Structures are given as structure tokens and as C-alpha cells.
Coordinates of C-alpha atoms in Angstrom, one line a residue:
Chain A
M1 CA 0.0 0.0 -0.2
A2 CA 1.4 3.0 -1.0
T3 CA 2.7 6.1 0.9
A4 CA 1.8 9.4 2.7
A5 CA 4.3 10.9 0.3
A6 CA 2.2 10.1 -2.5
H7 CA -1.0 11.8 -1.5
R8 CA 1.1 15.3 -2.0
T9 CA 1.7 14.3 -4.7
A10 CA -1.4 12.8 -6.5
G11 CA -2.8 14.3 -9.8
T12 CA -6.1 15.5 -8.0
P13 CA -5.7 17.3 -4.4
A14 CA -6.2 15.4 -1.2
D15 CA -8.5 17.7 -0.4
G16 CA -11.2 16.9 -3.3
A17 CA -10.4 20.6 -4.2
P18 CA -11.1 20.6 -7.6
D19 CA -8.9 20.7 -10.4
T20 CA -7.9 24.3 -12.3
V21 CA -6.0 22.1 -15.2
D22 CA -7.6 20.7 -18.1
T23 CA -8.5 17.1 -17.2
T24 CA -9.4 15.4 -20.3
A25 CA -6.5 13.5 -21.6
Y26 CA -5.7 12.3 -18.0
Q27 CA -9.9 11.5 -18.4
H28 CA -8.7 9.2 -21.7
A29 CA -5.4 7.9 -19.8
F30 CA -7.6 6.1 -16.7
D31 CA -10.6 5.0 -19.0
A32 CA -8.4 3.0 -21.2
A33 CA -6.2 1.5 -18.2
V34 CA -9.8 0.5 -16.4
A35 CA -10.5 -0.5 -20.0
A36 CA -7.4 -2.6 -19.9
D37 CA -8.2 -4.6 -16.6
E38 CA -5.3 -2.5 -15.5
R39 CA -4.7 -1.7 -11.9
V40 CA -4.9 2.3 -10.5
E41 CA -2.0 3.0 -7.9
P42 CA -2.3 6.1 -5.6
R43 CA -0.4 8.1 -7.4
D44 CA -2.0 7.8 -10.8
W45 CA -5.0 10.3 -11.7
M46 CA -8.5 9.6 -11.2
P47 CA -11.9 11.2 -11.5
D48 CA -12.8 12.9 -8.0
A49 CA -16.9 10.8 -8.4
Y50 CA -14.1 7.2 -8.8
R51 CA -11.8 8.5 -5.7
A52 CA -15.1 9.6 -3.6
T53 CA -16.5 6.3 -4.3
L54 CA -13.7 3.8 -3.4
V55 CA -12.9 6.1 0.5
R56 CA -16.8 5.7 0.7
Q57 CA -16.8 2.3 0.4
I58 CA -13.2 1.1 1.4
A59 CA -14.1 3.0 5.0
Q60 CA -17.3 1.5 5.4
H61 CA -15.5 -1.9 4.5
A62 CA -13.2 -1.1 7.6
H63 CA -15.3 -0.1 9.8
S64 CA -17.4 -3.1 9.7
E65 CA -14.6 -4.9 10.6
I66 CA -14.1 -3.5 13.7
I67 CA -17.5 -3.1 14.4
G68 CA -17.5 -6.9 14.0
M69 CA -15.5 -7.7 16.0
Q70 CA -18.4 -6.6 18.5
P71 CA -20.8 -9.7 18.1
E72 CA -18.6 -12.2 18.7
A73 CA -16.2 -11.1 21.5
N74 CA -19.2 -11.0 23.3
W75 CA -19.0 -14.2 23.3
I76 CA -15.1 -14.8 24.4
T77 CA -15.5 -15.0 27.7
R78 CA -17.9 -18.2 27.9
A79 CA -16.6 -20.4 25.2
P80 CA -17.9 -23.9 26.0
T81 CA -14.2 -25.3 25.3
L82 CA -10.8 -23.8 25.4
R83 CA -10.0 -24.8 21.9
R84 CA -13.2 -22.7 21.2
K85 CA -12.6 -19.9 22.5
A86 CA -8.6 -19.6 21.4
I87 CA -10.1 -20.4 17.6
L88 CA -12.5 -17.2 18.4
M89 CA -10.0 -14.9 19.9
A90 CA -7.7 -15.5 16.9
K91 CA -10.2 -14.5 14.6
V92 CA -11.3 -11.7 16.3
Q93 CA -7.6 -10.1 16.0
D94 CA -7.8 -10.8 12.4
E95 CA -10.9 -8.7 11.9
A96 CA -8.5 -6.2 14.0
G97 CA -6.0 -7.0 11.3
H98 CA -8.6 -6.7 8.6
G99 CA -10.0 -3.2 9.4
L100 CA -6.4 -2.1 9.7
Y101 CA -5.3 -3.1 6.3
L102 CA -8.2 -1.5 5.2
Y103 CA -8.0 2.0 6.8
S104 CA -4.7 1.6 5.0
A105 CA -5.6 1.0 1.8
A106 CA -7.9 3.9 2.1
E107 CA -5.6 6.6 3.2
T108 CA -3.9 6.0 0.2
L109 CA -6.9 8.1 -1.3
G110 CA -5.7 10.9 0.6
T111 CA -7.7 10.9 3.9
S112 CA -6.9 9.6 7.2
R113 CA -7.7 6.6 9.2
D114 CA -8.7 9.3 12.5
E115 CA -10.3 11.6 9.9
L116 CA -12.9 8.1 8.8
L117 CA -12.9 7.0 12.7
D118 CA -14.4 10.5 13.5
K119 CA -17.3 9.4 10.9
L120 CA -18.4 6.3 11.8
H121 CA -18.2 7.5 15.5
S122 CA -20.0 10.2 14.1
G123 CA -22.2 8.2 11.9
R124 CA -21.8 9.9 8.7
Q125 CA -20.6 6.8 7.5
K126 CA -21.6 3.0 8.0
Y127 CA -21.2 -0.4 8.6
S128 CA -22.6 -3.2 7.0
S129 CA -26.3 -4.2 8.5
I130 CA -25.3 -7.6 10.2
F131 CA -23.8 -6.1 12.7
N132 CA -26.3 -4.5 14.0
Y133 CA -28.2 -8.3 15.1
P134 CA -27.5 -9.5 18.6
T135 CA -25.6 -12.6 19.0
L136 CA -28.0 -14.8 21.5
T137 CA -26.1 -17.8 22.0
W138 CA -23.0 -19.8 21.3
A139 CA -24.1 -20.9 18.0
D140 CA -24.7 -17.7 17.0
V141 CA -20.4 -17.4 16.6
G142 CA -21.2 -20.9 14.2
A143 CA -22.7 -19.5 12.2
I144 CA -21.8 -15.8 11.6
G145 CA -18.8 -17.8 10.6
W146 CA -20.6 -20.0 8.4
L147 CA -22.8 -17.3 7.1
V148 CA -21.9 -14.2 7.4
D149 CA -17.9 -14.8 6.9
G150 CA -19.4 -17.2 4.1
A151 CA -21.0 -13.9 2.9
A152 CA -17.9 -11.7 3.2
I153 CA -16.1 -13.9 0.7
T154 CA -18.6 -14.1 -1.6
N155 CA -18.6 -10.4 -1.8
Q156 CA -14.8 -9.7 -1.6
V157 CA -13.1 -12.4 -3.8
P158 CA -14.3 -10.9 -6.8
L159 CA -12.9 -8.0 -4.9
C160 CA -9.5 -9.3 -5.4
R161 CA -10.1 -8.0 -9.2
C162 CA -10.9 -4.3 -8.4
S163 CA -9.7 -1.9 -10.6
Y164 CA -8.4 0.1 -7.6
G165 CA -4.7 -1.5 -7.0
P166 CA -4.5 -0.9 -3.3
Y167 CA -7.9 -2.1 -2.1
A168 CA -7.2 -5.6 -4.3
R169 CA -4.3 -6.3 -2.9
A170 CA -6.0 -6.2 0.8
M171 CA -8.5 -8.1 -0.5
V172 CA -6.0 -10.8 -1.2
R173 CA -5.0 -11.0 2.3
I174 CA -8.5 -10.8 3.6
C175 CA -9.9 -13.1 1.6
K176 CA -7.0 -15.7 2.8
E177 CA -8.2 -15.7 6.1
E178 CA -11.9 -15.3 5.8
S179 CA -11.6 -18.6 4.6
F180 CA -10.5 -20.3 7.8
H181 CA -13.1 -18.4 10.0
Q182 CA -15.9 -20.1 7.1
R183 CA -14.2 -23.2 8.0
Q184 CA -14.1 -22.7 11.9
G185 CA -17.8 -21.9 11.6
Y186 CA -19.1 -24.8 9.5
E187 CA -17.2 -27.1 12.0
L188 CA -18.7 -25.6 15.0
L189 CA -22.1 -25.7 14.0
L190 CA -21.2 -29.6 13.0
A191 CA -20.1 -30.3 16.0
L192 CA -23.3 -28.8 17.6
S193 CA -25.4 -30.1 14.9
N194 CA -23.9 -33.6 15.3
G195 CA -24.4 -33.2 19.6
T196 CA -27.5 -33.7 22.0
A197 CA -30.9 -32.6 20.8
E198 CA -30.1 -29.1 22.8
Q199 CA -27.4 -28.7 20.8
R200 CA -28.9 -29.7 17.3
A201 CA -31.5 -27.2 18.3
M202 CA -29.2 -24.4 19.3
A203 CA -27.7 -24.4 16.2
Q204 CA -31.4 -24.6 13.9
D205 CA -32.3 -21.5 15.8
A206 CA -28.6 -19.5 15.4
V207 CA -29.1 -20.4 11.1
N208 CA -32.8 -19.5 11.6
R209 CA -32.1 -16.1 12.7
W210 CA -28.6 -15.5 10.8
W211 CA -29.8 -16.8 7.5
W212 CA -31.8 -13.9 6.1
P213 CA -29.6 -10.7 7.9
S214 CA -26.9 -12.5 5.6
L215 CA -28.8 -12.4 2.5
M216 CA -29.0 -8.3 3.2
M217 CA -25.1 -8.1 3.1
F218 CA -25.0 -8.1 -0.5
G219 CA -26.6 -4.7 -0.6
P220 CA -30.2 -3.5 -2.1
P221 CA -31.6 -5.3 -5.1
D222 CA -29.7 -4.4 -8.5
D223 CA -32.9 -1.6 -9.6
E224 CA -32.5 0.0 -5.9
S225 CA -28.5 0.4 -5.7
Q226 CA -27.3 4.0 -6.6
H227 CA -24.0 2.5 -6.6
S228 CA -24.4 0.0 -8.5
A229 CA -23.7 0.9 -12.0
Q230 CA -20.9 3.3 -12.4
S231 CA -19.1 1.3 -9.5
M232 CA -18.8 -1.7 -12.6
A233 CA -18.1 1.0 -14.9
W234 CA -14.9 1.5 -12.9
K235 CA -14.7 -2.1 -12.7
I236 CA -14.6 -1.3 -8.8
K237 CA -17.4 -4.1 -8.6
R238 CA -17.6 -7.0 -11.0
H239 CA -20.9 -8.5 -10.6
S240 CA -23.7 -6.9 -9.2
N241 CA -25.6 -7.7 -5.8
D242 CA -28.1 -9.9 -6.9
E243 CA -25.6 -11.9 -8.6
L244 CA -24.2 -12.4 -5.9
R245 CA -26.5 -13.1 -3.6
Q246 CA -28.0 -15.9 -5.8
R247 CA -24.2 -17.5 -5.9
F248 CA -24.0 -17.4 -1.8
V249 CA -27.3 -19.1 -2.2
D250 CA -26.7 -21.4 -4.4
I251 CA -23.8 -21.8 -2.2
C252 CA -25.4 -22.7 1.1
V253 CA -28.5 -24.8 -0.4
P254 CA -26.3 -28.4 -0.4
Q255 CA -24.0 -27.1 2.6
A256 CA -26.7 -26.8 4.9
E257 CA -28.3 -30.1 3.6
S258 CA -24.6 -31.8 4.7
L259 CA -24.5 -29.4 7.9
G260 CA -28.0 -31.5 8.4
L261 CA -29.9 -28.0 9.0
T262 CA -32.5 -26.6 7.8
L263 CA -32.7 -23.2 6.0
P264 CA -35.9 -20.7 7.2
D265 CA -37.5 -20.5 3.4
P266 CA -40.4 -22.2 2.3
D267 CA -39.5 -20.6 -1.1
L268 CA -36.2 -22.3 -1.3
R269 CA -36.4 -24.6 -3.9
W270 CA -34.2 -26.3 -7.5
N271 CA -35.0 -24.7 -10.6
E272 CA -34.4 -26.8 -13.1
E273 CA -34.5 -24.2 -15.7
R274 CA -32.0 -21.4 -14.4
G275 CA -29.8 -24.3 -12.9
H276 CA -30.2 -22.2 -9.4
Y277 CA -31.9 -22.0 -6.2
D278 CA -35.5 -19.7 -6.3
F279 CA -35.2 -18.2 -2.5
G280 CA -38.1 -15.8 -0.8
A281 CA -38.3 -12.3 -1.3
I282 CA -36.3 -10.8 1.6
D283 CA -38.1 -7.8 4.1
W284 CA -36.4 -4.7 3.1
T285 CA -38.3 -2.7 5.3
E286 CA -35.8 -4.8 7.7
F287 CA -32.8 -4.0 5.5
W288 CA -33.7 -0.5 5.2
E289 CA -34.7 0.0 8.6
V290 CA -31.6 -1.3 10.2
L291 CA -29.2 0.7 7.6
K292 CA -31.2 4.3 8.9
G293 CA -29.9 2.6 12.6
N294 CA -33.3 1.4 13.9
G295 CA -31.6 -2.3 14.1
P296 CA -31.8 -4.2 17.5
C297 CA -27.9 -3.9 18.1
N298 CA -27.1 -0.3 16.2
E299 CA -27.0 2.1 19.8
Q300 CA -25.2 -0.3 21.3
R301 CA -22.1 -1.5 18.9
I302 CA -21.6 2.7 18.2
T303 CA -21.8 3.5 21.8
Q304 CA -19.7 0.5 22.7
R305 CA -17.1 2.2 20.0
R306 CA -17.6 5.7 21.1
R307 CA -16.9 4.7 24.8
A308 CA -13.5 2.5 23.8
H309 CA -12.7 5.7 21.4
D310 CA -13.3 8.4 24.1
E311 CA -11.7 6.8 27.3
G312 CA -8.4 5.2 25.3
A313 CA -8.0 9.2 24.3
W314 CA -5.6 9.9 27.8
V315 CA -3.7 6.8 26.2
R316 CA -3.2 7.8 22.9
E317 CA -2.5 10.5 24.3
A318 CA 0.9 9.3 26.8
A319 CA 1.7 7.4 23.6
A320 CA 2.0 9.7 21.7
A321 CA 3.7 12.0 24.5
Y322 CA 6.2 9.8 25.1
A323 CA 6.8 9.2 21.1
S324 CA 7.7 12.7 21.3
K325 CA 10.2 12.9 24.8
H326 CA 12.1 9.2 22.9
T327 CA 12.1 11.0 19.3
R328 CA 13.6 14.6 21.0
T329 CA 16.0 12.4 23.0
T330 CA 17.5 10.5 20.3
T331 CA 17.7 13.6 18.2
D332 CA 19.3 15.3 20.8
T333 CA 22.4 12.3 21.7
A334 CA 22.6 12.0 17.6
D335 CA 23.5 16.1 17.1
T336 CA 26.3 15.7 20.2
G337 CA 29.0 13.6 17.8
T338 CA 28.9 9.9 18.4
P339 CA 28.7 9.0 15.0
G340 CA 27.6 5.7 14.2
D341 CA 26.7 4.9 17.7
T342 CA 23.2 5.6 17.7
G343 CA 22.5 5.9 13.5
N344 CA 19.5 5.5 12.3
T345 CA 16.6 3.2 12.6
A346 CA 16.9 2.4 9.2
E347 CA 20.5 1.5 9.1
T348 CA 19.9 0.0 13.1
G349 CA 17.2 -2.1 11.2
A350 CA 19.0 -3.2 8.3
N351 CA 22.2 -4.5 10.5
R352 CA 19.8 -6.4 12.6
A353 CA 18.2 -8.1 9.8
Chain B
M1 CA -11.2 14.0 16.2
S2 CA -8.2 12.7 18.3
T3 CA -5.3 15.5 18.8
T4 CA -2.8 12.7 18.9
D5 CA -2.2 12.0 15.1
W6 CA -0.1 9.0 15.0
P7 CA 1.9 9.2 11.9
L8 CA 1.8 6.3 8.9
W9 CA 5.0 3.8 8.8
E10 CA 4.9 0.9 5.9
V11 CA 5.9 -2.3 6.7
F12 CA 9.1 -4.0 5.1
V13 CA 9.2 -8.3 5.4
R14 CA 11.3 -11.0 4.6
S15 CA 10.2 -14.6 5.0
R16 CA 12.0 -17.0 6.2
R17 CA 13.5 -17.9 2.3
G18 CA 13.0 -14.9 1.5
L19 CA 16.4 -12.8 -0.4
S20 CA 15.3 -8.9 0.4
H21 CA 12.6 -7.6 2.2
T22 CA 8.8 -7.0 0.3
H23 CA 6.8 -3.9 0.7
A24 CA 4.1 -5.9 3.3
G25 CA 1.6 -2.9 3.8
S26 CA 1.4 0.1 6.1
L27 CA 0.0 1.0 9.9
H28 CA -0.1 3.4 12.6
A29 CA 2.0 3.7 15.5
P30 CA 3.0 6.8 17.7
D31 CA 7.4 5.7 17.6
A32 CA 9.4 3.0 16.0
Q33 CA 9.0 0.1 18.5
L34 CA 5.3 0.1 18.9
A35 CA 5.5 0.3 15.1
L36 CA 7.6 -2.8 14.8
R37 CA 5.1 -5.0 17.5
N38 CA 2.6 -4.2 15.8
A39 CA 3.9 -4.8 12.3
R40 CA 4.7 -8.1 13.8
D41 CA 1.5 -9.3 15.1
L42 CA -0.1 -7.9 12.0
Y43 CA 1.6 -9.0 8.8
T44 CA 3.5 -11.9 10.5
R45 CA 0.9 -13.8 12.3
R46 CA 0.8 -16.4 10.1
G47 CA 4.8 -17.3 9.9
E48 CA 5.1 -15.3 6.6
G49 CA 8.8 -13.9 7.4
V50 CA 11.7 -13.6 10.2
S51 CA 12.7 -9.5 9.8
I52 CA 10.8 -6.7 9.7
W53 CA 11.7 -2.9 8.5
V54 CA 9.2 0.0 9.7
V55 CA 9.9 2.8 8.2
P56 CA 8.0 6.3 8.4
A57 CA 6.5 7.0 4.6
S58 CA 6.8 10.4 5.4
V59 CA 10.3 10.3 5.0
I60 CA 10.1 8.0 1.3
T61 CA 10.1 9.4 -1.8
A62 CA 8.6 8.0 -4.8
S63 CA 8.9 8.7 -9.0
S64 CA 5.7 10.3 -10.5
P65 CA 3.4 8.5 -12.2
D66 CA 3.3 11.4 -14.8
E67 CA 7.0 11.7 -15.1
K68 CA 7.0 7.8 -15.7
D69 CA 7.9 8.2 -19.8
P70 CA 10.7 10.4 -19.5
F71 CA 11.5 9.1 -16.4
F72 CA 12.6 5.5 -17.0
E73 CA 13.6 5.9 -20.9
P74 CA 17.0 6.6 -21.3
A75 CA 17.1 2.6 -20.3
A76 CA 15.4 1.6 -23.3
D77 CA 17.4 2.9 -25.9
K78 CA 20.9 1.5 -24.8
A79 CA 20.3 -2.0 -25.7
Y80 CA 24.6 -2.4 -24.8
R81 CA 23.4 -2.7 -21.3
H82 CA 22.0 -6.3 -22.2
P83 CA 23.9 -9.7 -22.7
T84 CA 22.4 -10.8 -25.8
F85 CA 23.3 -7.3 -27.4
Y86 CA 26.7 -9.2 -27.9
E87 CA 27.5 -11.8 -30.6
I88 CA 29.2 -14.5 -29.8
P89 CA 30.7 -17.4 -32.6
D90 CA 29.6 -20.5 -32.0
G91 CA 31.9 -23.0 -30.0
V92 CA 32.9 -20.5 -27.6
K93 CA 33.6 -22.0 -23.7
H94 CA 32.6 -20.9 -20.6
L95 CA 31.6 -17.1 -21.9

């Protein structure tokens, strides 16, 4: 992922000020690069709207990873075995890492992580609707792994070929890790499904509650998706929301059968003609309500995030104060002589490596 | 917004069998030591490497894509920099 230095010389001013020079030639070069499936890199010229839509999408993706830690972390202290607990902790750590990769990718577009977090905390940027649902039982951890991470993978694998290089590269790393999160969730549900009657019922109940919200993760239907057409033209998105949703349903049905669990949709059946599973209507009223902030946990999720940020302020200040004191001390030492003694960080690193 | 913006660091990792450090990504940290620790947790969680460099992003200077063509052009017309430029008669060994 590129550097802060790049931002200063990028073709379009990072602050979004209008270009004063004629951009026609740049626009042609950009269009040609996108048409040829080349990657757009941070220092390349790009249309302001392309930059803005990427900042929005990548930032909200990053926010989703960070908020997404909450529903699962809810069960860390109550995980039923040490093995399951260790797995869950590793998974939540991975999600923090995914958030960091994505914030870095967003920053190559000339925004800052602090700015994006500020927008999350003030509700000006969203995160995935799925994380506004509560984790009521241990089986929910499995349902999230299998269905929510499964939907995420279906969504994200095509993003590995997204036209914006830093985003595509972040997605490659993330997809690798998400795929074993999904296995972990599947394995958890399988253990419950093969367990006692109570465990089996708990697994089925979790799948019943997470199935429809998982289908909503693919976003509104194609005819109501305001960014889709442009994002597809720019090759940010490669497939429409409905295409990906269908792909996900087709993948899940046989997996549910192998788990010995059912999916809560009476209209779900194989359509020989289409070669796909037909499925029932999604409750879009619920989707828009959750997006507007009226889901079961919206308030709780954002309050917890804000509190962590506010209550951590003094720790961040302490770290910054320590860093500035430390930097001053080493500079002083370097000024007073002893060449080669302290050296610069890179050199020390190189020697040690 | 927070008043303590931590600087951005670029992270380079040399893999176990790797000959050189490769750019792995970037992260924010208040100082080099924390950048190093965070880079370890973030980029080498699954045995990805045995050596990490962290560099403040602000000290990196990059070439400009606008000047890409003129900047790299001098290399193109110097065919004699390539070993294939020189014709050696058949049968000459160890050359």
C-alpha cells in the first residue's frame, strides 16, 4: 500500500479541491487503464467521483471489520471449550487486522484514519447492516462464521480484481483469512448439529436468525442500488448485488444439507430451468430500518465503539507524548556527536536483519 | 477528531526463505518500537517472515507516474546494457 508521501503529489488534490488544469487527457488515460484491466495506483490521476466512492466503500468496509468484532467478542469469555475460545480470539484478532489493512488502503486515497473513525463515530459513515444483530447463543458464533463470513467471501473474492490496486491487494490478504473463518464456523455448527438434541436445536435456531440478514449483506436489489452501475463501469464491482446473492444461495443450500440443518425459507427450491435455487422475498423494510440505525443493536454497537475511543484518549496521548520525548532525546544524542553510534533506525534495522 | 494523530509507517518483511524485504503494508503507530510490534502482530501472524523493517511513510520519496515515460526512457535505447547484445561465435565455451 502506498505512502503518505504519495498523497502530496497525487494528480487530484487530496482535499477534493477542483482541478484547475484540463483533465481530458488524464480522463482518457484513466478510462483506457480501466478498460485494459490495469490497476489504478495511488499516485495515478483518477476522477474525483471514483476517489470519493472508493473512500466511502473501503472506509465502510474497514468500519465493518472493527464493529464486527463486537458480536463475536461477546462470546469470548463464555466459549464452551478452550479450543473454541482460542479459535474465537484468533478470529477477532484477524478482524482487527482486516480493519487495519483496509484503513491503510483508504488512506492511499488521501484521507486519514482519524478522519474516517470520526465519521464512523458521528454516524456519517456506515458499517455492514449484519453487525446490528445480537449474538444470543454460542451457536450464533458458528452461524456468523459460516453464513456471515461466507457471504463476505462471496462478496470479496471478486474485489481481489477491483480496479484500485491497494484495495485489491488488501482483499487478497483478507480473503485468505476469511476462508478459514468460514470453515471454523461450519465446523462449530457441525459439532452442535451432531451433538445432543439441545445443541442441535441451538444450531438450527442460530441459522434461522442469521440466514436472512446474511442475504441482506449483498445490498439492495439491483434496481435500487444507487452506486452499482457506476461502480461496475469503473470495475470496482465485478458482479451485481443480486448475482452475488444468488451465487451465495447456490453455495449454501448443499452446505446446509451436509450440516443436517434447514434454511428458514419455504420458497427455497431448485429451479431446473435456471440452474439456480429460487428463494423467497427478502424483507427490505427491515433492511432499510437497520441501515437507518433502527436495528436491534445499532445503538449499542456505536456507543461501545465511541466509549472505547473516548476512554482510550488519555492512553493515545500518553503514547504520543512518550514518542515525542523519545524522538527528542535521540535527536539530541545524534546532534552531540558519536557518529555511527546511534545511527538511524533504518540502518540499525538493516544490521539486525 | 483526536489530537494525537499517529504517523504512518510502511512495513517491509523478509520471508523465511526470502532474499529481500518486501513491502507488506502500512500501519499507524506513535513510535518505531510500537510500529515494529504492531507490524509483527499484523503482518507476520502466520509465519510470513523473519525480519521486519518499519519506515516512516513521510521519509519515502516516490517517482511520479506523470513523468514515468521520460523518467525511465534512457534505459530503453541502451541495448548494449543487455548481455544478448553481444554476438559470440558458436563453439566458444565458458562465456
